XYZ file of C-alpha atoms in Angstrom:
581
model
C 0.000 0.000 0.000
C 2.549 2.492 0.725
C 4.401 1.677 -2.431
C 1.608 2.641 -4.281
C 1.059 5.698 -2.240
C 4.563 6.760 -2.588
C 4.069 7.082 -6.458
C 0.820 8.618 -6.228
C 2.073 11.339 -4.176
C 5.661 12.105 -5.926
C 3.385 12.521 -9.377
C 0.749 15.331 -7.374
C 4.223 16.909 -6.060
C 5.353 16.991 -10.052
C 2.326 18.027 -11.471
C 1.712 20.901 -8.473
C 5.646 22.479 -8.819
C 5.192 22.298 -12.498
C 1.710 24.196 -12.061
C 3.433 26.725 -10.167
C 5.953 27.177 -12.512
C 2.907 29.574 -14.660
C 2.981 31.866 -11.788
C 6.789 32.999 -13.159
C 5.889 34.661 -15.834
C 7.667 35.692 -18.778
C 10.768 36.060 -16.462
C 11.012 32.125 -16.246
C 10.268 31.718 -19.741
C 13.056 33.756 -20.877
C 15.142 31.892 -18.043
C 14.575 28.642 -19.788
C 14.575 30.075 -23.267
C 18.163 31.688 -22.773
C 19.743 27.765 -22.472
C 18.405 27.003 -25.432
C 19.990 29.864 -27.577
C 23.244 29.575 -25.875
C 23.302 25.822 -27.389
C 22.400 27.068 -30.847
C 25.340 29.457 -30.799
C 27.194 27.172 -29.293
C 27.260 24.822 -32.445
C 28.004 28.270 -34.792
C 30.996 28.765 -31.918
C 32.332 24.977 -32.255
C 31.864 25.046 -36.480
C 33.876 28.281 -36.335
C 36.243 27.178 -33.860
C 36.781 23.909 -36.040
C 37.492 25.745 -39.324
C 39.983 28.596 -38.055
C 42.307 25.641 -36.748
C 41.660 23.456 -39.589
C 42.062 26.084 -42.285
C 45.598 27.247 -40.143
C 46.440 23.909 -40.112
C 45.669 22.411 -43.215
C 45.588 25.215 -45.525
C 48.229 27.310 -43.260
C 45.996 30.357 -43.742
C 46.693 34.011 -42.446
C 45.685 35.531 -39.548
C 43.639 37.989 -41.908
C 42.035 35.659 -43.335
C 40.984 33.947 -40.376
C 40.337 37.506 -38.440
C 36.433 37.430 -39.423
C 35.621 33.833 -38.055
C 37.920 34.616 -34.569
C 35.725 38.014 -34.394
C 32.849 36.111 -34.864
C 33.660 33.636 -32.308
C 34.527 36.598 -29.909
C 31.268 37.647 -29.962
C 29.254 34.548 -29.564
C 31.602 34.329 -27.036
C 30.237 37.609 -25.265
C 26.781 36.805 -26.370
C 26.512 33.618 -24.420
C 27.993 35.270 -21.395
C 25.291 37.733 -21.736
C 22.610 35.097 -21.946
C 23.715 33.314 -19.199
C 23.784 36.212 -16.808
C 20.368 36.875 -18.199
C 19.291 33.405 -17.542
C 20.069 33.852 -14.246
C 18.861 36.504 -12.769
C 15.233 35.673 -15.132
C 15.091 32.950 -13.313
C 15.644 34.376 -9.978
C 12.980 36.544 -10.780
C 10.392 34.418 -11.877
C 11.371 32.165 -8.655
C 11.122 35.543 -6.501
C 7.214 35.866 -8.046
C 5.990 32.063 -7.103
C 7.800 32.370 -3.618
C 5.727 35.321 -3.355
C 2.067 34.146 -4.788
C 2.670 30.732 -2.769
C 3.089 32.943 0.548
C 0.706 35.190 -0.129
C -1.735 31.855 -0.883
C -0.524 30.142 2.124
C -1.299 33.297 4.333
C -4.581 33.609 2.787
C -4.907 29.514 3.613
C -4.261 30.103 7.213
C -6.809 32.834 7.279
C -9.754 31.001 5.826
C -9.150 27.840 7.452
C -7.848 28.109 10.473
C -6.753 25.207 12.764
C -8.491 24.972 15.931
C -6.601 25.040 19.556
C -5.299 21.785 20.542
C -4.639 20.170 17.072
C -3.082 23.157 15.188
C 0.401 22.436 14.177
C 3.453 24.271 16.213
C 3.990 27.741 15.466
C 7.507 26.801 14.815
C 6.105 24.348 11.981
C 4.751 26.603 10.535
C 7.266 29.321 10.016
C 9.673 27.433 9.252
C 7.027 26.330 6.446
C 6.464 29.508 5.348
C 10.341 30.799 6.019
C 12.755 27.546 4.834
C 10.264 25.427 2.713
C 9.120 28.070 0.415
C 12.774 29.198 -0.161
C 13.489 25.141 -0.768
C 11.414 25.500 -4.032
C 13.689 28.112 -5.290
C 16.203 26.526 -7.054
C 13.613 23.995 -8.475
C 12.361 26.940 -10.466
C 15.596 29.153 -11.196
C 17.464 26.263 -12.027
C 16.241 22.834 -12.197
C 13.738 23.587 -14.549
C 15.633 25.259 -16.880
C 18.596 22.746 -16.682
C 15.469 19.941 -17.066
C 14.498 21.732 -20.294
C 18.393 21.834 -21.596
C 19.060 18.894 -20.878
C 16.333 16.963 -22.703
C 16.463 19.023 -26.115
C 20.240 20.089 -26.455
C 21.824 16.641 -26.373
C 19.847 14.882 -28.957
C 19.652 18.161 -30.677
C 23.694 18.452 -31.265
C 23.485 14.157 -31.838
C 21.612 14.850 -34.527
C 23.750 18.061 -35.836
C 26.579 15.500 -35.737
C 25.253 12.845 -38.083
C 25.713 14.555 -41.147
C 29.527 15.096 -40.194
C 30.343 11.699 -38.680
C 27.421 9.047 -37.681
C 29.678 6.924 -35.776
C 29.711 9.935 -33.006
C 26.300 10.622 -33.079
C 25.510 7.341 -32.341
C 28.055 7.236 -29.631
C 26.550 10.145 -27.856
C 22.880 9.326 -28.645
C 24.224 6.009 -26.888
C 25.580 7.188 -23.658
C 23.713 10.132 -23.006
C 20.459 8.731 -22.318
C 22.059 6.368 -19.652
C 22.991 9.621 -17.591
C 19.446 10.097 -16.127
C 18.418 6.458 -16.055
C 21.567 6.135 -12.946
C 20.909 9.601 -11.705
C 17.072 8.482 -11.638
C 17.923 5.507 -9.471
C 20.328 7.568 -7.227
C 17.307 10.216 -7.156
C 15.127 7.365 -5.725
C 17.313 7.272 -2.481
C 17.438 11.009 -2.512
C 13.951 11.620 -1.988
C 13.220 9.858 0.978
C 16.559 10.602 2.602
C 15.539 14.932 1.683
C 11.887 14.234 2.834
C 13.396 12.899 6.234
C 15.719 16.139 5.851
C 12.598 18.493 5.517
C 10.975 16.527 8.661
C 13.672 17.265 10.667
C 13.600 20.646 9.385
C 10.136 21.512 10.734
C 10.189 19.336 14.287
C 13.889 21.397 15.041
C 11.998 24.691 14.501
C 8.979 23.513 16.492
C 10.829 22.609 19.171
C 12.813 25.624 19.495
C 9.902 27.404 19.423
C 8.240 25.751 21.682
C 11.288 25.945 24.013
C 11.801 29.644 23.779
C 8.192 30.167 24.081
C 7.965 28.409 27.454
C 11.958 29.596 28.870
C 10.715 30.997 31.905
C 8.529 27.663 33.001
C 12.041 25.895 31.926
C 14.351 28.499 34.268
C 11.769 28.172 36.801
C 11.988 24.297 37.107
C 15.563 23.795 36.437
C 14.892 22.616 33.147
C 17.220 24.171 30.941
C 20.044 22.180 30.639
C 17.795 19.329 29.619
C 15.894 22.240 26.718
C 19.375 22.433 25.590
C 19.958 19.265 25.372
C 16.752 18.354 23.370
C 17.780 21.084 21.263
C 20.927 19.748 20.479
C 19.448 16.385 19.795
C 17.390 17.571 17.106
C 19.917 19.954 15.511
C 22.453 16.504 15.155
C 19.370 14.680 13.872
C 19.036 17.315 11.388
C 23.004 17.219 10.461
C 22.610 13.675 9.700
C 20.269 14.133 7.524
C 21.127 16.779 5.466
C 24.785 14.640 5.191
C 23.027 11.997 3.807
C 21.263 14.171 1.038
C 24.663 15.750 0.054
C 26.324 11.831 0.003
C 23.412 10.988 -2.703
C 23.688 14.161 -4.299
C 27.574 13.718 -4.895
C 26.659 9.958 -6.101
C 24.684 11.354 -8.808
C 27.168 13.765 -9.878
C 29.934 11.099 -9.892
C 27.656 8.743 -12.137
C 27.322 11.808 -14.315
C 31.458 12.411 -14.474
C 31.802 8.677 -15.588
C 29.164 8.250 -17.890
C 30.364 11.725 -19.538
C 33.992 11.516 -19.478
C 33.337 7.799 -20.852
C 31.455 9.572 -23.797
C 34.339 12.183 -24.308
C 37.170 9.502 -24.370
C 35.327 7.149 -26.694
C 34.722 9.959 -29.211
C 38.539 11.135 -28.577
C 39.691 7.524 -28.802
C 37.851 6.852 -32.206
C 38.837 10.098 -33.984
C 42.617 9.453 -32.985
C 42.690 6.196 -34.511
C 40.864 6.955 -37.357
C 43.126 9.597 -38.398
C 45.945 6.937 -37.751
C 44.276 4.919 -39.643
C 43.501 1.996 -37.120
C 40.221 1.963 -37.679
C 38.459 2.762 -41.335
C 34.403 3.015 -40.756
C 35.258 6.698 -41.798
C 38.098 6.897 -43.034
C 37.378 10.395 -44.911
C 36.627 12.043 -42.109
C 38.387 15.631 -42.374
C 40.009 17.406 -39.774
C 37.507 20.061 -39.583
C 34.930 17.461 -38.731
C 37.055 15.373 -35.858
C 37.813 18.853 -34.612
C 34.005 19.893 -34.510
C 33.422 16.316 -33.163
C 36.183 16.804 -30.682
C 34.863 20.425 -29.731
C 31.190 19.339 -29.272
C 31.747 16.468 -27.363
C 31.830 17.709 -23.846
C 29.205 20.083 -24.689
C 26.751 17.579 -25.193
C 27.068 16.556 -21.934
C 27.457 19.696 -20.110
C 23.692 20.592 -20.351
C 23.431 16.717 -18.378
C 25.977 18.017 -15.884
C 23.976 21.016 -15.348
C 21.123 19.363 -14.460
C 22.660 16.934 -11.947
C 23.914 20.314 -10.669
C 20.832 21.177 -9.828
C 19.241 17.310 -9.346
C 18.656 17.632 -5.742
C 17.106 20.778 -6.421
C 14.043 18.646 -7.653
C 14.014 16.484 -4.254
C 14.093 19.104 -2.142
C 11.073 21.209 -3.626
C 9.192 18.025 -3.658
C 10.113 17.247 0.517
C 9.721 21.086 0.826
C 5.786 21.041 -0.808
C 4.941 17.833 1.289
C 6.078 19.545 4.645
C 4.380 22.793 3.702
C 0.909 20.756 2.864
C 1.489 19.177 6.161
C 1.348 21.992 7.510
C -0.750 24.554 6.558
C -2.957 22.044 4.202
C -3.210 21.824 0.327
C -1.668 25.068 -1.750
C -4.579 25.611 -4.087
C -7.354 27.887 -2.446
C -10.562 27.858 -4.009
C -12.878 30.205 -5.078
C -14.876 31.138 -1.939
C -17.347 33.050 -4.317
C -20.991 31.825 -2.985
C -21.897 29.256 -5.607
C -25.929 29.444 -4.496
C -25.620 26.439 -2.800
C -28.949 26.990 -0.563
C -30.204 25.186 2.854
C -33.284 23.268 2.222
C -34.988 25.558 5.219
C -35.536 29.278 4.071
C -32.356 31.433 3.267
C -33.660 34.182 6.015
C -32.016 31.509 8.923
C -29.320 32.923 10.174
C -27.571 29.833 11.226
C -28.263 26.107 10.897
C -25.955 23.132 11.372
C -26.508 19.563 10.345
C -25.007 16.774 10.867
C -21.821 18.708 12.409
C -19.164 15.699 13.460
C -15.730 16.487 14.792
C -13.076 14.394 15.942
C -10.147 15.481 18.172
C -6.679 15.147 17.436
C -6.109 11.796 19.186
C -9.224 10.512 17.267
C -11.766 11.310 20.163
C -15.690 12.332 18.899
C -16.323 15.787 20.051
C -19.664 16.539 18.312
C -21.372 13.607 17.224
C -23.993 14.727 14.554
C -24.979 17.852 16.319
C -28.302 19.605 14.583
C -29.064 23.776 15.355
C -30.971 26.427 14.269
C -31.033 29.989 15.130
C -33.737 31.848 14.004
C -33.157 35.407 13.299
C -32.808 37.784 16.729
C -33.156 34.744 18.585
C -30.499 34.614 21.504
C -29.621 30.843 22.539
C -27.635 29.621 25.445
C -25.460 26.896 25.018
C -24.892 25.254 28.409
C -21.868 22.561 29.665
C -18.894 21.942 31.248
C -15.215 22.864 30.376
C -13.911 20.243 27.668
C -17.939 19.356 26.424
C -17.241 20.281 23.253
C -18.847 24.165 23.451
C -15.801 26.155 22.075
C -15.015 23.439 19.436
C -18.676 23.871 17.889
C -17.499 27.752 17.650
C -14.636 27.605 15.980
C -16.507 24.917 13.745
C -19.286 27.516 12.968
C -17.374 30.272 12.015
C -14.737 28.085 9.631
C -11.909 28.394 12.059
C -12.158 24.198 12.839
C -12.146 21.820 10.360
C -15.367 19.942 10.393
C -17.896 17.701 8.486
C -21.582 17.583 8.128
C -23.387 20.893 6.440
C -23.179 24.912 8.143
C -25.571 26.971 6.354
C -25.389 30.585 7.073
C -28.108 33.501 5.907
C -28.865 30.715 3.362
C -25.603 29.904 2.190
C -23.221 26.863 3.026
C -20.601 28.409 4.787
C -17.973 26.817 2.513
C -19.228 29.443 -0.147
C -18.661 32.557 1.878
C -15.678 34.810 1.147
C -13.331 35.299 3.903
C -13.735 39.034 4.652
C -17.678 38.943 3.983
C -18.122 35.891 6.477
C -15.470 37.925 8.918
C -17.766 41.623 8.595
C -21.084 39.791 9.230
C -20.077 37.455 12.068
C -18.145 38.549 15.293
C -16.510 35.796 18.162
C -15.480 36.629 21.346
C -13.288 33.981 22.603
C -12.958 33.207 26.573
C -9.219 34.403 26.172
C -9.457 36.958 23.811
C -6.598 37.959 22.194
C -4.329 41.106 23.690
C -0.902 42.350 21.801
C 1.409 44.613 23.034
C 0.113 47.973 22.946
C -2.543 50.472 24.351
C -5.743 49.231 25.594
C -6.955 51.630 23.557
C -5.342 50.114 19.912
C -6.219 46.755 21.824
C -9.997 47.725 21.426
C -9.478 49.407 18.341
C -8.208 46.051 16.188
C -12.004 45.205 15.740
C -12.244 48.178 13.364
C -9.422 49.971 12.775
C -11.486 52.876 10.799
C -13.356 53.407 13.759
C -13.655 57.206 15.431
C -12.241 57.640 18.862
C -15.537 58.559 20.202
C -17.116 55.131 19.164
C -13.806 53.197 20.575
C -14.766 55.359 23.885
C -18.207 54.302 23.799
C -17.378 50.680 23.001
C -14.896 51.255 26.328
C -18.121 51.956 28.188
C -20.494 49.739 26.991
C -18.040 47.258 28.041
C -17.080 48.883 31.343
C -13.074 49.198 30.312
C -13.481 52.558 31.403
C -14.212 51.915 34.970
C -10.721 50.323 35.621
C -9.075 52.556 32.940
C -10.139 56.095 34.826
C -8.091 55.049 37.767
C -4.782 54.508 35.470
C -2.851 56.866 34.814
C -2.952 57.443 31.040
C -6.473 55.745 30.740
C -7.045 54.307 27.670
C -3.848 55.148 26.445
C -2.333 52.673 29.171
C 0.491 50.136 27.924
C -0.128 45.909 28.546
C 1.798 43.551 27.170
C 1.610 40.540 25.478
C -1.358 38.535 26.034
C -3.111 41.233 28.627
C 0.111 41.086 30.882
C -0.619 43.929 33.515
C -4.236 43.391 33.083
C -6.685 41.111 35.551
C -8.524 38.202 33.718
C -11.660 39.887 33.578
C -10.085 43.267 32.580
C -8.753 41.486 29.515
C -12.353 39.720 29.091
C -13.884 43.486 29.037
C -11.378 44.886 26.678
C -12.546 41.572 24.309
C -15.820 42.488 24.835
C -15.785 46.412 23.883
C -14.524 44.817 20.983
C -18.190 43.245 20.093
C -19.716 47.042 19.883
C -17.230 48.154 17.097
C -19.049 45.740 14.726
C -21.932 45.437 13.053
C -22.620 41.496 12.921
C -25.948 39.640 11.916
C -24.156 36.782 13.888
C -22.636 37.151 17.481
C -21.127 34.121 18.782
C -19.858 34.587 22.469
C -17.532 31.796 24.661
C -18.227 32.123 28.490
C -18.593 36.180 28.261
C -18.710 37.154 31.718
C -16.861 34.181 33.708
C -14.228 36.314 35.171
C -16.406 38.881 36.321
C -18.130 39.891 39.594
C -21.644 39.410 39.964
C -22.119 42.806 39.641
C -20.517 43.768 36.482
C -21.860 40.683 34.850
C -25.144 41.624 35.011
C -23.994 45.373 33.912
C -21.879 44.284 31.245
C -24.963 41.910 29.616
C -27.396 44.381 30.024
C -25.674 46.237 27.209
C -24.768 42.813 25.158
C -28.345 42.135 25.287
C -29.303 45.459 23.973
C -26.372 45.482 21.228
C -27.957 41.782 19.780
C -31.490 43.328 19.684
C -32.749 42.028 16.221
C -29.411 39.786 15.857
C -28.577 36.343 16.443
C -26.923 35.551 19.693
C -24.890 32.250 20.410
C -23.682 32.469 24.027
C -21.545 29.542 25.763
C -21.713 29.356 29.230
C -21.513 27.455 32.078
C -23.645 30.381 34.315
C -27.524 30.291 35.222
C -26.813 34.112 35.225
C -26.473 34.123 31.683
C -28.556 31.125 30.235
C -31.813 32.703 32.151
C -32.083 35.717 29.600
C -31.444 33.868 26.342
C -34.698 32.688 24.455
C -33.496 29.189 24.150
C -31.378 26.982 26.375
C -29.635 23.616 25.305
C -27.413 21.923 26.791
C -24.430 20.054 25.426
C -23.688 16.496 26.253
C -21.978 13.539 23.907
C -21.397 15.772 20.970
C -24.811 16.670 20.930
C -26.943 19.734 22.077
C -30.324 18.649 23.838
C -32.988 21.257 24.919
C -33.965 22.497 27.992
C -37.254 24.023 29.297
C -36.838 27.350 30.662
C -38.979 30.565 30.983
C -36.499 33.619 30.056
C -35.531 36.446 32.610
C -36.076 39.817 31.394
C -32.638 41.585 31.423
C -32.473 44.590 34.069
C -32.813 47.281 31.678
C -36.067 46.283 30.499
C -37.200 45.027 33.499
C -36.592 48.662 35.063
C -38.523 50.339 32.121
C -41.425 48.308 33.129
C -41.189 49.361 37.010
């Protein structure tokens, strides 16, 4: 099974670099084009070559007379120069473009489908993903290719120039050359799984010295960090071996290349020489102009093969590098997230409804088991349970941040169909750790909308009661935390997630334990205005608290992956019930 696999996979790898290769433009075009005129010169350069020192030989011509031929060679000289430089740096521009489409695709992957927490890959992984494998495929496109391209044309291409002039070489090169690739094709088998194991230990060494630095104080704090280092060193060896055992096969294939080639030259060396002894007779006209342009050409049909096993790692690597980045951030091509009018069989005015919603943890564990809901528009629902039931998991599910199966249908639409910043604008989550940077609480509030006016930031700083903490700091709003809230209480960084909610404008407001780090008090405070904000919206709250559940419309509770519901009669919220008094 996995030999079939193995196959299966290494032809996708193929067929995806070579799709990528479009994204270079006329730059690699011109990079693979500018091979392929060098070789034509190259012949005019060897027929010239050929006649100046046959004609100075044989004929014991002047320099004069020669002078237009050793011009001309001069400047095909120059000329291939020239195209190689250009060669070059085309094809480190049209490698420069698809490192920057396949980043800016990649980014654009890890917005739209985002892992959820717990069976996301390390953030290590992934830069080093984004970082080291993309910049892997360089060389695949810059230079491989191009060499690839060379080396499959030029070769027959001066065989075949050479029959006319002697057939005996031709055939000896059209003999030999095609047994180059066969060995370096067996020496590339080995290649790829030892630079596949290469790229693996690639991404686990920056993982784990991510993870490492990322947790150095826990580490100082236990006494820890001799053994860090020493798991650290473990995986940078493992990694040395590796990549020593990629550069061992890589010198095998150029080594198979040097025999096979200088094999070729000799033989063509060792059959004009004894011809023109007259040892051997199969051509025994053959002029000195011709064994000289024999002579000439012969290494030259093989440099465009050594050239290519230059570069014949090249092709291993970008394949290990595309399997590790899939891996990690999932398969390159994006598609279309236009809505294709793929409707819900209930009416398109529902602003939510989930069927059939399964998810499985990392480990293989079922955390929603078929799970069926419906929210009907401004309906508020209360999803009840314990920590670890599965209620943050169905929210990251229902807003495509979790990979999931069954159907989500939102306004209508399956939520597959949405486009990223339209599904973003029209639905807002509040996590139960929201997420604070380094900066001002202010800027911290601000990331909901960054075009919003000060005075609705201040207002959103109200309605979530930021400002009663913030008045008794010294610069207010203007007040520096750190990373992750550090310098803030757990419910002052729930509030400044909150104030967040009233910068949007949402038809769909998903909320994860809102108010569980806050007093009694300023729970019921800080609802009263997230009650009033969903009016005529659809309100998903997870929670734990009677406090909240009482003044949704709808409670269910979740148990076994699956939401059951629960009789209740709803609480007013103290705003209303105080313009009733």
């Amino acid at each position: 099974m996995s030999h079939s696999a193995k196959p299966t996979r290494d032809t996708e790898n193929t067929r995806k670099l070579m799709g990528l290769r479009r994204r270079g433009g006329r730059a690699l075009t011109l990079a693979i084009a500018a091979p392929l005129l060098s070789g034509v010169l190259l012949v005019a350069y060897a027929a010239l070559l050929s006649q100046v020192l046959g004609r100075a030989i044989e004929g014991n011509e002047s320099l004069p007379t020669l002078l237009p031929m050793i011009i001309g060679m001069i400047v095909i000289v120059a000329t291939r120069a020239a195209l190689g430089t250009l060669g070059e740096w085309a094809g480190q521009i049209g490698a420069e473009r698809i490192k920057a489409s396949l980043r800016g695709e990649m980014f654009e992957r890890l917005l739209t489908h985002r892992h959820g927490l717990g069976i996301r890959p390390a953030s290590g992984a992934i830069s080093a993903a984004l970082v080291d494998q993309v910049e892997g495929l360089e060389n695949f496109f810059a230079k491989y290719i191009p060499a690839m391209i060379a080396a499959a044309v030029l070769p027959v291409a001066f065989a075949v120039l050479l029959f006319p002039v002697d057939w005996v070489v031709a055939l000896l090169f059209l003999l030999t050359a095609p047994l180059i690739p066969v060995f370096m094709a067996l020496a590339g088998l080995g290649a790829q799984a030892a630079t596949d194991r290469q790229a693996t230990a690639l991404s686990r060494l920056s993982a784990h010295f991510a993870d490492r630095l990322r947790g150095l104080t826990t580490l100082k704090l236990f006494g820890r960090e001799a053994d860090a280092t020493r798991d650290v060193h473990t995986a940078s060896e493992a990694l040395r071996t590796r990549t020593n055992a990629v550069l061992r096969i890589a010198f095998l294939s150029s080594a198979i290349l040097e025999f096979f080639a200088a094999l070729g030259v000799a033989g063509v060396a060792l059959y004009v020489g004894l011809t023109y002894l007259g040892f051997l007779t199969i051509h025994a006209e053959l002029t000195l102009v011709a064994g000289l342009f024999a002579l000439i050409m012969a290494p030259e049909v093989y440099n465009p093969l050594r050239q290519l096993a230059a570069h014949y790692h090249d092709r291993a690597s970008a394949k290990s590098a595309l399997s590790e980045i899939e891996r990690q951030i999932g398969a390159l091509i994006v598609s279309d997230l236009t809505p294709s009018g793929n409707q819900s069989p209930l009416s398109p005015d529902e602003p939510l409804k989930i069927k059939d919603l399964h998810v499985t943890s990392q480990d293989g564990q079922i955390v929603l088991d078929n799970l069926d809901l419906i929210v009907a528009p401004g309906e508020t629902v209360a999803i009840m349970g314990p920590s670890g039931v599965g209620k943050s998991t169905l929210a990251r599910a229902t807003l495509r941040l979790l990979p999931s199966n069954g159907d989500i249908f939102y306004r209508g639409i399956s939520l597959g169909d949405w486009p990223e910043a339209e599904l973003r604008r029209s639905t807002t989550y509040i996590a139960q750790k929201p997420g604070i940077f380094a900066g001002t609480i202010f800027d911290n509030i601000a990331f909901a909308n960054p075009d919003a006016e000060a005075i609705d930031i201040k207002r959103a700083a109200d309605l979530a009661h930021v400002s009663d903490f913030t008045r008794m700091l010294p610069d207010g709003l203007q007040t520096y935390v750190g990373e992750g809230g550090m310098g803030l209480s757990g419910g002052q960084i729930q509030r400044v997630g909150l104030a967040r909610l009233f910068l949007t404008a949402p038809d769909l407001v998903i909320l994860d334990e809102p108010t569980a780090h806050l007093d009694p008090e300023t729970e019921a405070l800080v609802l009263d205005n997230i009650f009033a904000f969903a009016e005529g919206r659809a309100l998903v709250i997870l929670t734990h608290a009677d406090a909240v559940s009482r003044r949704a419309d709808r409670i269910l509770r979740m148990a076994g992956g699956k939401l059951i519901r629960t009789p209740h009669r709803r609480k007013p919220d103290r705003a209303k019930a105080g313009e009733r008094a």
